[in-house]
Amino acid sequence: AGATLAAPAIAQESPTITWRMASSFPKSLDTIYGSGEDVATRVKEATDGKFTIQVFAAGEIVPGLQAMDAATDGTVECANTVGYYSWGKDPAFACGADLPFTFSARSKAAYNYYGGGIDTYNEFLATKGLISFPAGNTGAQMGGWYRKEIKSLDDMKGLKMRISGLAGRVVEKLGVVPQQIAGGDIYPSLEKGTIDAAEWVGPYDDEKLGFQKVAPFYYYPGFWEGGPTVGVFINLEKWNALPDTYKSLLRTACQAADSSTLAEYDFKNPTALKNLVASGAQLRPFPEDVMTAAFDASRQVYAELSAQNPAFKKQWDAQQQFMNDWYLYQQTAEYTFDTMMMIQQRNGKL
Amino acid sequence: AGATLAAPAIAQESPTITWRMASSFPKSLDTIYGSGEDVATRVKEATDGKFTIQVFAAGEIVPGLQAMDAATDGTVECANTVGYYSWGKDPAFACGADLPFTFSARSKAAYNYYGGGIDTYNEFLATKGLISFPAGNTGAQMGGWYRKEIKSLDDMKGLKMRISGLAGRVVEKLGVVPQQIAGGDIYPSLEKGTIDAAEWVGPYDDEKLGFQKVAPFYYYPGFWEGGPTVGVFINLEKWNALPDTYKSLLRTACQAADSSTLAEYDFKNPTALKNLVASGAQLRPFPEDVMTAAFDASRQVYAELSAQNPAFKKQWDAQQQFMNDWYLYQQTAEYTFDTMMMIQQRNGKL
């Protein structure tokens, strides 16, 4: 008496579990919202529905920008969001998502999965009661829509631009006046001239909002998001309570979704960009002096944040080391192969 | 009487299954051999060992180049190999692996997962009793090791080079004399001068073999392998007999391994390349006339093969369409972001 019988091991390994996932994204952003659905589908199929994750779009349980909080306080078991949305609470949240002028999607994966990126980020997140795994990437984003052409750094000064988070802090140093505006309000603000410019995502998402009609100059690259990671952020207690089988499956599903979301953007963006140009978007690279000044500004911001915040500094230091190795290496086979293929594309020989 | 009772659904969904996987790779190639182990580990962990895939290195059950045959004839349930090893049996096998001057690893993923690449390849493989899912990628490989410097296309003429498969057929048109030599025999052949050059993989794998001591000129890019896919090739009857749960899990595990293997190479190659240069490798880009002639030769080969082989033609046509879209698109945000980061790396500002 007093002793309880252990349940059979097989039953412990496959309990029926239902989680709720709060997404930061509306269903209309089908690619990035879809990263959460992708994870849920993979987990459900592999367990014959015994481990189910119900995904809720932004606003269904909590507003999109509160998804992280909902996972932290246990309102939901997990969130599908981007760490930099929480940078105002702690800049170290941004490090697992994207810092301006750092990784491409591909080098980000190398850093995350083999360079200790996931573990370093989770050391920080554990102090907030969370654990996270990458589950999506948009690739390098575009630099946004501008009502007037940007011919040099001078044209950025005083520009009222919809740009959020840490990127706003970087471009502020160039004289840009960052504006926080929700997705649905960007188009009328550009139309009225309340703002001069706005960044959103990339061609596939931007096309839906029709910005080319009111701010036709479409700049690249979005140097503040070379390869932003969308993550599944899990309440740490809920994670710890999962059986090992479901922990392993969920990590594998997240990693598959991480790569699959990028592949989906990469497949859809090329067609969307052609459509945008056909309907009036005027493609422009940022002038060199804008790029150089923005790069320098980003390093000033990192120095400031590192001086104030050890969790930020630890992650930033780790990123710098691999970044240097990667961008030296990429100059050999990868870059020359890509360059050759682009030349042949321009020559109509592919 | 005569009617059998259906087994409980739950038992059908989680049967105990043990498969054998024949790898084309020795354990010493830990990254690429590891792609098979990675899939097996993910599947085993998520099923608490009920679905187990035992991985056998090249030579343990069959020689490395016979792994595909072993899966076809049912000696093993599946193989971990690269499709182009079987191109001599049917050139269409190469299309799911890599064709010279086609995709980077990243655009390959977009083509495979969203551009119909996997399905198109599996239509062909079904005629051979197989089904395959991508489960690894090396990234753009290097162009190999040369005893003498290559200053122009003339220096390629008559060059005895260890290079296999379809790539050999392409460089033959440049006057190269392709040689089929097993991995372990390459070093002594270069040392004695029996061959003038040899391609292997990339810095991480090449470093183990020490080629820089006998053929110090290390060229890039390996234009015949911009993003080769390593696949899990499954006997179609064995695949069809799996429960849906295991089918889904295996596909997810393969997709995670596809991205993870690339991330591992991307993390390890930069350090290996620095080591190689420190120990005498002399890095060189291929001269422009070599690249252009090789590109043109590749298109001649595809025209020849398309005229003879409808299964090849169907895949090649599908690849061309997305390739054109991708390399146009990549010229915007992705390429300019990467270029900026490489400039900053050279300037010591990362």
XYZ file of C-alpha atoms in Angstrom:
700
model
C 0.000 0.000 0.000
C 1.175 3.480 -0.692
C 3.162 2.434 -3.707
C 1.665 3.216 -7.067
C 2.083 0.987 -10.035
C 4.127 2.453 -12.862
C 2.108 2.828 -16.025
C 3.401 0.706 -18.894
C 6.312 2.439 -20.606
C 4.534 2.486 -23.932
C 1.635 4.469 -22.512
C 4.007 7.010 -20.979
C 5.676 7.530 -24.330
C 2.520 8.328 -26.276
C 0.142 10.285 -24.047
C -2.658 12.311 -25.604
C -1.561 15.948 -25.443
C -3.237 19.011 -26.889
C -1.374 22.284 -27.035
C -2.376 25.711 -28.200
C 0.008 27.831 -30.263
C -0.518 31.599 -30.449
C 0.803 32.954 -33.743
C 1.999 36.538 -34.178
C 0.759 36.426 -37.756
C -2.588 36.703 -39.518
C -3.640 33.872 -41.799
C -3.303 36.264 -44.741
C 0.480 36.006 -44.320
C 0.098 32.381 -45.318
C 3.807 31.596 -45.621
C 4.970 32.823 -42.229
C 1.710 31.919 -40.437
C 2.041 28.591 -42.216
C 5.321 27.826 -40.442
C 3.360 27.152 -37.247
C 0.774 25.064 -39.077
C 3.590 23.128 -40.715
C 5.057 22.159 -37.339
C 1.619 21.196 -36.019
C 0.790 19.052 -39.051
C 4.051 17.134 -38.895
C 3.637 16.417 -35.180
C 0.010 15.387 -35.541
C 0.616 13.065 -38.481
C 3.563 11.318 -36.884
C 1.616 10.613 -33.674
C -1.694 9.714 -35.323
C -3.225 12.761 -33.634
C -2.081 11.950 -30.113
C 0.083 15.085 -29.920
C -1.983 17.910 -31.349
C -1.003 21.570 -31.549
C -3.863 23.924 -32.387
C -2.623 27.082 -34.083
C -4.420 30.375 -33.455
C -3.853 33.363 -35.711
C -2.964 36.801 -34.353
C -5.926 38.169 -32.420
C -7.734 34.879 -31.915
C -6.406 34.374 -28.378
C -4.088 37.351 -27.928
C -2.954 40.164 -30.247
C -0.033 39.162 -32.459
C 2.611 41.068 -30.534
C 1.561 39.405 -27.256
C 2.097 35.827 -28.439
C 5.436 35.589 -26.611
C 3.857 36.798 -23.365
C 1.049 34.272 -23.700
C 3.596 31.441 -23.858
C 5.590 32.899 -20.972
C 2.601 33.171 -18.628
C 1.081 29.850 -19.669
C -2.022 31.229 -21.410
C -0.891 29.004 -24.271
C 1.750 26.287 -24.306
C 3.671 27.874 -27.173
C 3.919 30.798 -29.580
C 4.956 31.147 -33.204
C 6.709 34.477 -33.349
C 9.938 36.355 -34.015
C 12.208 37.147 -31.088
C 12.843 40.776 -32.052
C 9.201 41.672 -31.455
C 10.162 41.427 -27.755
C 13.371 43.428 -28.015
C 11.843 46.367 -26.105
C 11.540 44.131 -23.028
C 15.087 42.883 -23.411
C 17.320 43.460 -26.460
C 18.713 39.937 -26.031
C 15.412 38.599 -27.403
C 16.439 39.955 -30.807
C 19.616 37.866 -31.014
C 17.803 34.613 -31.819
C 15.742 36.298 -34.541
C 17.988 38.610 -36.525
C 20.369 41.480 -35.954
C 20.909 43.955 -38.815
C 23.877 43.128 -41.078
C 24.601 39.690 -39.688
C 23.565 36.326 -41.149
C 21.958 35.191 -44.376
C 19.361 32.437 -43.946
C 21.913 29.824 -44.846
C 24.708 30.968 -42.536
C 22.098 31.465 -39.819
C 21.226 27.767 -40.024
C 24.901 26.823 -39.690
C 25.247 29.099 -36.674
C 22.004 27.917 -35.094
C 22.408 24.165 -35.500
C 26.196 23.732 -35.319
C 27.617 26.999 -33.997
C 25.757 26.847 -30.695
C 23.213 29.483 -31.684
C 20.140 27.625 -30.443
C 21.729 26.720 -27.116
C 23.115 30.211 -26.514
C 19.703 31.730 -27.181
C 17.990 29.191 -24.948
C 20.325 30.001 -22.067
C 18.892 33.494 -22.204
C 15.292 32.359 -22.777
C 15.440 30.040 -19.765
C 15.686 33.150 -17.589
C 12.287 34.127 -19.029
C 10.725 30.675 -18.580
C 10.934 29.826 -22.291
C 12.705 27.552 -24.745
C 12.710 28.071 -28.491
C 13.557 26.271 -31.718
C 13.891 27.846 -35.157
C 10.881 26.973 -37.309
C 11.016 29.287 -40.297
C 13.014 31.875 -42.188
C 11.979 34.466 -44.768
C 15.362 34.836 -46.432
C 16.820 38.305 -47.006
C 13.945 40.745 -46.935
C 13.488 43.768 -49.137
C 14.375 47.294 -48.010
C 10.849 48.597 -48.361
C 8.767 51.049 -50.334
C 9.618 54.740 -50.787
C 7.486 57.531 -52.185
C 10.583 59.282 -53.543
C 13.815 57.971 -54.934
C 16.735 57.688 -52.494
C 19.779 59.019 -54.312
C 22.141 59.322 -51.374
C 22.366 59.235 -47.611
C 21.034 62.813 -47.483
C 17.680 61.579 -48.776
C 17.292 59.342 -45.717
C 17.504 62.267 -43.282
C 14.137 63.141 -41.800
C 12.424 60.298 -43.649
C 9.366 59.119 -41.735
C 9.565 55.366 -42.184
C 7.500 52.500 -40.892
C 10.239 50.264 -39.494
C 10.188 48.533 -36.165
C 12.368 47.310 -33.359
C 16.119 47.200 -33.401
C 16.207 48.115 -37.100
C 14.523 51.389 -36.174
C 17.250 52.108 -33.681
C 19.903 51.539 -36.356
C 18.337 53.739 -39.041
C 17.648 56.461 -36.468
C 21.388 57.052 -36.504
C 21.048 57.925 -40.200
C 18.388 60.526 -39.416
C 15.387 58.333 -40.266
C 12.367 58.857 -38.009
C 11.026 55.343 -37.284
C 7.250 54.890 -37.076
C 5.386 51.980 -35.488
C 2.389 51.251 -37.683
C 0.331 48.065 -37.875
C 0.255 46.197 -41.183
C -3.243 47.267 -42.201
C -2.528 50.968 -41.654
C 0.599 51.177 -43.801
C -1.087 51.591 -47.180
C -3.313 54.582 -46.214
C -0.398 56.214 -44.377
C 1.771 55.995 -47.484
C -1.111 57.144 -49.677
C -1.761 60.243 -47.552
C 1.917 60.955 -47.104
C 1.713 60.610 -43.316
C 4.808 58.486 -43.780
C 7.420 58.556 -46.567
C 8.431 54.918 -46.582
C 7.602 51.532 -45.135
C 9.247 48.145 -44.904
C 7.187 44.997 -44.741
C 8.649 41.606 -45.698
C 9.556 40.603 -49.248
C 7.874 40.377 -52.653
C 5.416 37.585 -51.856
C 3.975 39.269 -48.764
C 4.370 42.812 -50.084
C 2.440 42.073 -53.274
C -0.725 41.417 -51.286
C -0.713 44.956 -49.910
C -0.183 46.777 -53.217
C 2.374 49.310 -51.981
C 3.711 49.912 -55.500
C 0.656 52.060 -56.219
C 1.490 54.628 -53.529
C 5.251 54.302 -52.962
C 6.737 52.860 -56.151
C 10.461 52.843 -55.312
C 11.279 49.366 -54.035
C 14.728 49.146 -52.431
C 16.990 46.230 -51.606
C 18.386 44.647 -49.575
C 16.537 44.819 -46.255
C 19.897 44.934 -44.519
C 18.222 44.683 -41.121
C 16.853 41.244 -41.960
C 19.297 39.150 -43.950
C 17.828 35.896 -42.648
C 15.318 36.353 -39.828
C 14.377 33.276 -37.824
C 10.757 32.605 -36.982
C 10.642 30.435 -33.874
C 8.383 28.208 -31.847
C 8.694 29.551 -28.293
C 7.548 27.062 -25.679
C 6.680 27.551 -22.032
C 9.602 25.837 -20.308
C 7.491 23.916 -17.786
C 5.267 22.569 -20.547
C 8.356 21.561 -22.538
C 9.906 19.796 -19.558
C 6.688 17.811 -19.044
C 6.751 16.327 -22.552
C 7.911 12.725 -22.982
C 11.248 12.349 -24.761
C 9.550 11.001 -27.881
C 7.503 14.164 -28.320
C 10.461 16.402 -27.488
C 12.503 14.769 -30.235
C 9.629 14.843 -32.708
C 8.860 18.497 -32.033
C 12.497 19.500 -32.560
C 12.660 17.557 -35.800
C 9.360 19.060 -36.977
C 10.621 22.574 -36.186
C 13.851 21.996 -38.100
C 11.946 20.666 -41.112
C 9.611 23.689 -40.965
C 12.598 26.036 -40.628
C 13.923 24.874 -43.965
C 10.502 24.373 -45.563
C 9.307 27.929 -44.878
C 12.449 29.332 -46.472
C 11.985 27.051 -49.470
C 8.396 28.259 -49.811
C 9.438 31.930 -49.746
C 12.253 31.209 -52.181
C 9.839 29.541 -54.556
C 7.142 32.231 -54.327
C 9.215 35.425 -54.131
C 10.674 35.308 -57.666
C 7.239 35.243 -59.315
C 5.894 37.912 -56.955
C 8.798 40.221 -57.754
C 8.143 39.893 -61.466
C 4.472 40.717 -60.846
C 5.386 43.768 -58.774
C 7.720 45.138 -61.434
C 5.072 44.525 -64.083
C 2.590 46.570 -62.044
C 4.826 49.566 -61.495
C 7.379 48.821 -58.759
C 10.703 50.482 -59.521
C 13.515 48.319 -58.212
C 16.552 50.067 -56.777
C 19.580 48.994 -54.762
C 20.306 51.217 -51.771
C 23.069 53.717 -52.558
C 26.471 52.670 -51.277
C 26.725 55.501 -48.753
C 23.396 54.475 -47.205
C 24.589 50.882 -46.847
C 27.940 51.835 -45.355
C 26.458 54.336 -42.889
C 23.807 51.831 -41.830
C 26.408 49.130 -41.327
C 28.489 51.417 -39.137
C 25.380 52.456 -37.208
C 24.531 48.812 -36.532
C 27.947 48.237 -34.949
C 27.502 51.327 -32.770
C 24.179 49.967 -31.571
C 25.723 46.567 -30.759
C 28.531 48.242 -28.802
C 25.986 50.238 -26.818
C 23.792 47.216 -26.107
C 26.751 44.991 -25.250
C 27.933 47.520 -22.681
C 24.522 47.439 -20.991
C 23.362 43.858 -21.391
C 25.546 40.753 -20.768
C 22.990 38.376 -22.340
C 23.065 40.449 -25.514
C 26.864 40.651 -25.464
C 27.300 36.897 -25.074
C 25.147 36.172 -28.114
C 26.585 38.977 -30.212
C 30.156 37.808 -29.521
C 29.258 34.230 -30.538
C 27.641 35.438 -33.750
C 30.600 37.607 -34.746
C 33.060 34.766 -34.632
C 31.225 32.483 -37.040
C 30.088 35.394 -39.221
C 33.703 36.256 -39.946
C 34.523 32.673 -40.876
C 31.435 32.284 -43.045
C 31.756 35.432 -45.119
C 35.412 34.655 -45.799
C 34.521 31.131 -46.885
C 31.501 32.146 -48.967
C 33.791 34.152 -51.254
C 35.113 30.914 -52.762
C 32.801 28.233 -54.198
C 29.370 29.555 -53.183
C 29.691 33.131 -54.361
C 31.502 32.375 -57.593
C 29.002 29.650 -58.479
C 26.049 31.967 -57.829
C 27.702 34.816 -59.722
C 28.321 32.620 -62.756
C 24.702 31.471 -62.753
C 23.405 35.032 -62.546
C 25.599 36.092 -65.458
C 24.209 33.233 -67.524
C 20.685 34.177 -66.479
C 21.259 37.734 -67.687
C 22.690 36.381 -70.915
C 19.562 34.282 -71.452
C 21.571 31.076 -71.434
C 20.019 29.177 -68.513
C -16.712 -17.223 -39.766
C -14.340 -16.199 -42.459
C -14.225 -12.611 -41.256
C -11.138 -11.514 -39.368
C -11.202 -9.007 -36.595
C -9.500 -5.708 -37.380
C -6.545 -5.050 -35.093
C -6.994 -1.985 -32.906
C -6.083 1.139 -34.852
C -3.473 2.171 -32.304
C -1.529 -1.068 -32.778
C -1.556 -0.645 -36.552
C -0.133 2.829 -36.240
C 2.926 1.873 -34.188
C 4.217 -1.505 -35.303
C 7.770 -2.528 -34.515
C 9.746 -2.184 -37.737
C 13.457 -2.605 -38.329
C 14.972 -1.462 -41.587
C 18.495 -1.613 -42.918
C 19.998 1.335 -44.769
C 23.004 0.790 -47.049
C 25.125 3.932 -47.214
C 27.321 4.790 -50.178
C 29.760 6.451 -47.801
C 32.446 5.316 -45.381
C 32.177 6.420 -41.771
C 35.301 8.535 -42.289
C 33.154 10.923 -44.356
C 31.307 11.673 -41.134
C 29.212 14.546 -42.464
C 27.717 12.859 -45.499
C 27.612 9.387 -43.919
C 26.079 11.157 -40.935
C 23.070 12.271 -42.975
C 21.761 8.698 -42.906
C 22.477 8.332 -39.203
C 20.704 11.634 -38.608
C 17.515 10.361 -40.256
C 17.712 7.080 -38.329
C 18.226 8.820 -34.978
C 15.277 11.168 -35.458
C 12.964 8.305 -36.433
C 14.114 6.093 -33.587
C 13.786 8.784 -30.920
C 10.326 9.875 -32.003
C 8.995 6.292 -31.929
C 10.784 5.194 -28.756
C 12.709 2.683 -30.848
C 9.694 1.067 -32.505
C 10.824 2.199 -35.970
C 14.522 1.512 -36.193
C 16.759 2.052 -39.209
C 20.192 0.443 -38.946
C 22.759 2.258 -41.055
C 25.561 0.277 -42.695
C 28.618 2.022 -44.080
C 29.901 1.404 -47.601
C 31.183 -2.170 -47.856
C 29.422 -3.516 -44.787
C 26.531 -5.042 -46.763
C 27.329 -3.962 -50.317
C 30.047 -1.767 -51.867
C 29.189 1.938 -51.734
C 28.266 2.271 -55.368
C 25.824 -0.644 -55.137
C 23.682 0.865 -52.359
C 20.990 1.945 -54.835
C 20.819 -1.563 -56.315
C 20.508 -3.091 -52.868
C 17.422 -0.948 -52.175
C 15.980 -1.722 -55.613
C 16.287 -5.484 -55.270
C 15.208 -5.530 -51.611
C 18.537 -6.636 -50.112
C 18.009 -3.631 -47.847
C 14.900 -1.513 -47.338
C 16.673 1.736 -48.178
C 19.916 3.369 -49.282
C 21.652 6.620 -48.430
C 23.272 7.697 -51.654
C 23.465 10.285 -54.427
C 21.391 9.747 -57.558
C 24.160 10.586 -60.015
C 26.148 7.517 -58.959
C 23.545 5.603 -60.995
C 23.600 7.874 -64.043
C 25.352 5.223 -66.134
C 22.252 3.020 -65.790
C 19.957 5.882 -66.657
C 20.980 9.556 -66.889
C 17.621 10.529 -65.341
C 18.952 9.272 -61.992
C 21.273 12.300 -61.935
C 18.448 14.856 -62.087
C 17.433 14.427 -58.450
C 21.038 14.737 -57.287
C 22.702 17.546 -59.218
C 23.313 18.572 -62.784
C 26.359 20.782 -63.524
C 25.633 24.535 -63.518
C 22.122 24.341 -62.119
C 21.017 24.930 -58.516
C 22.705 26.155 -55.364
C 21.734 24.261 -52.221
C 19.191 26.890 -51.352
C 17.472 27.142 -54.727
C 17.564 23.340 -54.903
C 15.474 23.169 -51.734
C 12.930 25.602 -53.201
C 12.747 23.521 -56.375
C 12.558 20.232 -54.509
C 9.947 21.102 -51.891
C 7.790 23.676 -53.726
C 8.728 23.459 -57.396
C 7.694 19.839 -57.798
C 11.259 18.530 -57.816
C 10.684 15.651 -55.420
C 7.525 14.487 -57.167
C 9.017 14.755 -60.642
C 12.019 12.700 -59.561
C 9.802 10.122 -57.875
C 7.739 9.679 -61.033
C 10.941 8.473 -62.644
C 12.105 6.440 -59.643
C 8.771 4.604 -59.465
C 9.688 2.993 -62.782
C 12.715 1.542 -60.978
C 10.754 0.406 -57.896
C 12.073 3.227 -55.722
C 10.975 6.409 -53.951
C 13.380 9.011 -52.610
C 13.455 12.031 -50.320
C 16.277 14.567 -50.042
C 18.206 14.050 -46.815
C 21.383 16.072 -47.134
C 23.314 18.602 -49.190
C 27.009 19.461 -49.287
C 26.611 23.007 -50.607
C 28.697 24.138 -53.573
C 31.701 21.876 -53.778
C 35.230 22.864 -54.680
C 36.700 22.404 -58.155
C 39.427 20.063 -56.998
C 43.175 19.799 -56.714
C 45.613 20.387 -59.578
C 49.339 19.653 -59.756
C 49.855 22.651 -62.049
C 48.194 26.016 -62.236
C 45.336 26.365 -64.730
C 45.835 29.695 -66.487
C 43.367 29.241 -69.314
C 41.176 26.735 -71.097
C 44.230 25.420 -72.953
C 45.620 24.079 -69.678
C 42.564 21.832 -69.297
C 43.205 20.033 -72.561
C 44.577 16.539 -72.034
C 44.377 16.865 -68.259
C 43.923 13.467 -66.643
C 41.433 14.238 -63.907
C 39.668 12.104 -61.375
C 36.072 13.219 -61.900
C 33.077 10.973 -62.196
C 29.700 10.607 -63.804
C 27.909 13.306 -65.706
C 30.526 15.904 -64.695
C 33.099 13.809 -66.507
C 30.998 13.891 -69.644
C 30.822 17.701 -69.450
C 34.537 18.315 -68.937
C 35.373 15.785 -71.637
C 34.090 18.383 -74.092
C 36.862 20.685 -72.826
C 39.497 18.049 -73.579
C 39.800 16.725 -70.025
C 40.331 12.972 -69.780
C 38.087 11.812 -66.910
C 39.394 9.058 -64.652
C 37.360 6.843 -62.327
C 39.416 6.343 -59.180
C 38.222 5.297 -55.723
C 38.769 7.733 -52.858
C 41.674 5.902 -51.272
C 43.642 5.730 -54.510
C 43.496 9.418 -55.370
C 46.403 10.591 -53.211
C 49.002 8.099 -54.536
C 47.818 8.708 -58.118
C 48.354 12.444 -57.728
C 51.680 11.879 -55.991
C 53.004 9.669 -58.773
C 51.545 11.884 -61.474
C 49.353 9.092 -62.861
C 46.681 11.765 -62.815
C 47.045 15.551 -63.002
C 44.030 16.584 -60.969
C 41.231 15.249 -58.783
C 37.973 16.528 -57.397
C 36.628 15.221 -54.129
C 34.081 17.217 -52.101
C 34.870 20.433 -50.251
C 37.334 21.664 -47.631
C 36.076 19.598 -44.696
C 36.239 16.264 -46.520
C 39.267 17.186 -48.630
C 41.365 18.142 -45.610
C 41.279 14.557 -44.335
C 43.022 13.318 -47.475
C 45.852 15.859 -47.543
C 45.794 16.591 -51.279
C 47.489 19.967 -50.813
C 50.808 18.176 -50.351
C 50.767 16.630 -53.832
C 48.489 18.899 -55.899
C 48.539 22.314 -54.242
C 46.349 24.338 -56.624
C 42.834 24.301 -55.187
C 40.228 25.611 -57.636
C 36.688 26.863 -57.178
C 33.830 26.540 -57.739
C 32.997 22.896 -58.360
C 30.595 24.014 -61.069
C 29.347 20.446 -61.539
C 28.014 20.355 -57.984
C 26.490 23.641 -56.907
C 24.186 21.970 -54.414
C 24.130 18.177 -54.667
C 21.312 16.352 -52.919
C 22.052 13.256 -50.868
C 18.894 11.179 -50.688
C 17.274 8.329 -48.831
C 16.158 5.922 -51.565
C 13.509 3.478 -50.400
C 12.279 0.246 -51.944
C 8.801 1.238 -53.096
C 7.068 -1.885 -51.758
C 8.628 -1.374 -48.344
C 7.570 2.279 -48.399
C 4.010 1.407 -49.350
C 3.813 -1.057 -46.455
C 4.634 1.595 -43.821
C 1.794 3.007 -41.722
C 0.961 6.639 -42.457
C 2.489 7.771 -39.151
C 5.885 6.369 -40.072
C 5.651 7.684 -43.618
C 5.053 11.181 -42.332
C 7.768 10.914 -39.690
C 10.317 9.591 -42.159
C 9.632 12.433 -44.600
C 9.956 15.003 -41.829
C 13.161 13.387 -40.568
C 14.630 13.421 -44.086
C 13.765 17.099 -44.550
C 15.351 17.994 -41.213
C 18.460 16.005 -42.142
C 18.556 17.665 -45.563
C 18.933 21.054 -43.927
C 21.036 19.824 -41.011
C 23.706 18.198 -43.180
C 24.101 21.430 -45.144
C 24.351 23.408 -41.903
C 27.031 21.029 -40.666
C 29.096 21.403 -43.839
C 28.613 25.164 -43.745
C 29.845 25.280 -40.180
C 32.844 22.997 -40.725
C 34.029 24.050 -44.190
C 35.201 27.592 -43.279
C 37.622 26.340 -40.618
C 38.837 23.507 -42.849
C 39.548 25.929 -45.690
C 41.645 28.113 -43.396
C 43.577 25.023 -42.292
C 44.174 23.961 -45.884
C 45.498 27.373 -46.884
C 47.736 27.419 -43.803
C 49.202 24.068 -44.861
C 49.992 25.018 -48.442
C 46.812 24.946 -50.531
C 46.854 27.681 -53.159
C 43.325 28.908 -53.753
C 42.391 29.905 -57.286
C 39.142 30.689 -59.097
C 38.754 28.897 -62.424
C 39.662 31.202 -65.336
C 36.657 32.768 -67.015
C 37.170 30.923 -70.301
C 37.130 27.581 -68.473
C 33.860 28.470 -66.737
C 32.182 29.676 -69.913
C 33.298 26.694 -71.997
C 32.186 24.287 -69.283
C 28.800 25.981 -69.018
C 28.271 25.707 -72.757
C 29.402 22.075 -72.674
C 26.853 21.300 -69.953
C 24.022 22.631 -72.121
C 25.234 20.535 -75.049
C 25.150 17.459 -72.837
C 21.599 18.249 -71.649
C 20.442 18.713 -75.238
C 21.947 15.359 -76.168
C 20.452 13.557 -73.188
C 17.047 15.223 -73.618
C 16.891 14.034 -77.205
C 17.494 10.455 -76.077
C 15.733 10.193 -72.742
C 12.217 11.536 -72.026
C 12.571 11.059 -68.240
C 15.711 13.180 -68.296
C 14.068 15.789 -70.508
C 11.019 16.135 -68.279
C 13.150 16.834 -65.210
C 15.591 19.089 -67.020
C 12.742 21.204 -68.438
C 11.190 21.593 -64.970
C 14.529 22.632 -63.491
C 15.229 25.234 -66.158
C 12.022 27.113 -65.538
C 12.584 27.718 -61.825
C 16.316 28.212 -62.274
C 15.659 31.201 -64.515
C 13.260 32.728 -62.003
C 15.584 32.116 -59.069
C 18.773 33.544 -60.501
C 16.905 36.652 -61.620
C 15.422 37.089 -58.158
C 18.651 36.358 -56.274
C 20.245 39.414 -57.891
C 18.171 41.676 -55.624
C 18.137 41.282 -51.835
C 20.093 38.051 -51.383
C 23.100 38.805 -53.544
C 23.486 42.428 -52.509
C 23.202 41.518 -48.824
C 25.836 38.797 -49.155
C 28.107 41.051 -51.199
C 27.923 43.814 -48.599
C 28.769 41.369 -45.823
C 31.766 40.007 -47.743
C 33.065 43.525 -48.335
C 32.820 44.247 -44.623
C 34.541 40.947 -43.871
C 37.433 41.911 -46.135
C 37.577 45.305 -44.480
C 37.833 43.645 -41.077
C 34.636 45.299 -39.897
C 32.432 42.325 -39.067
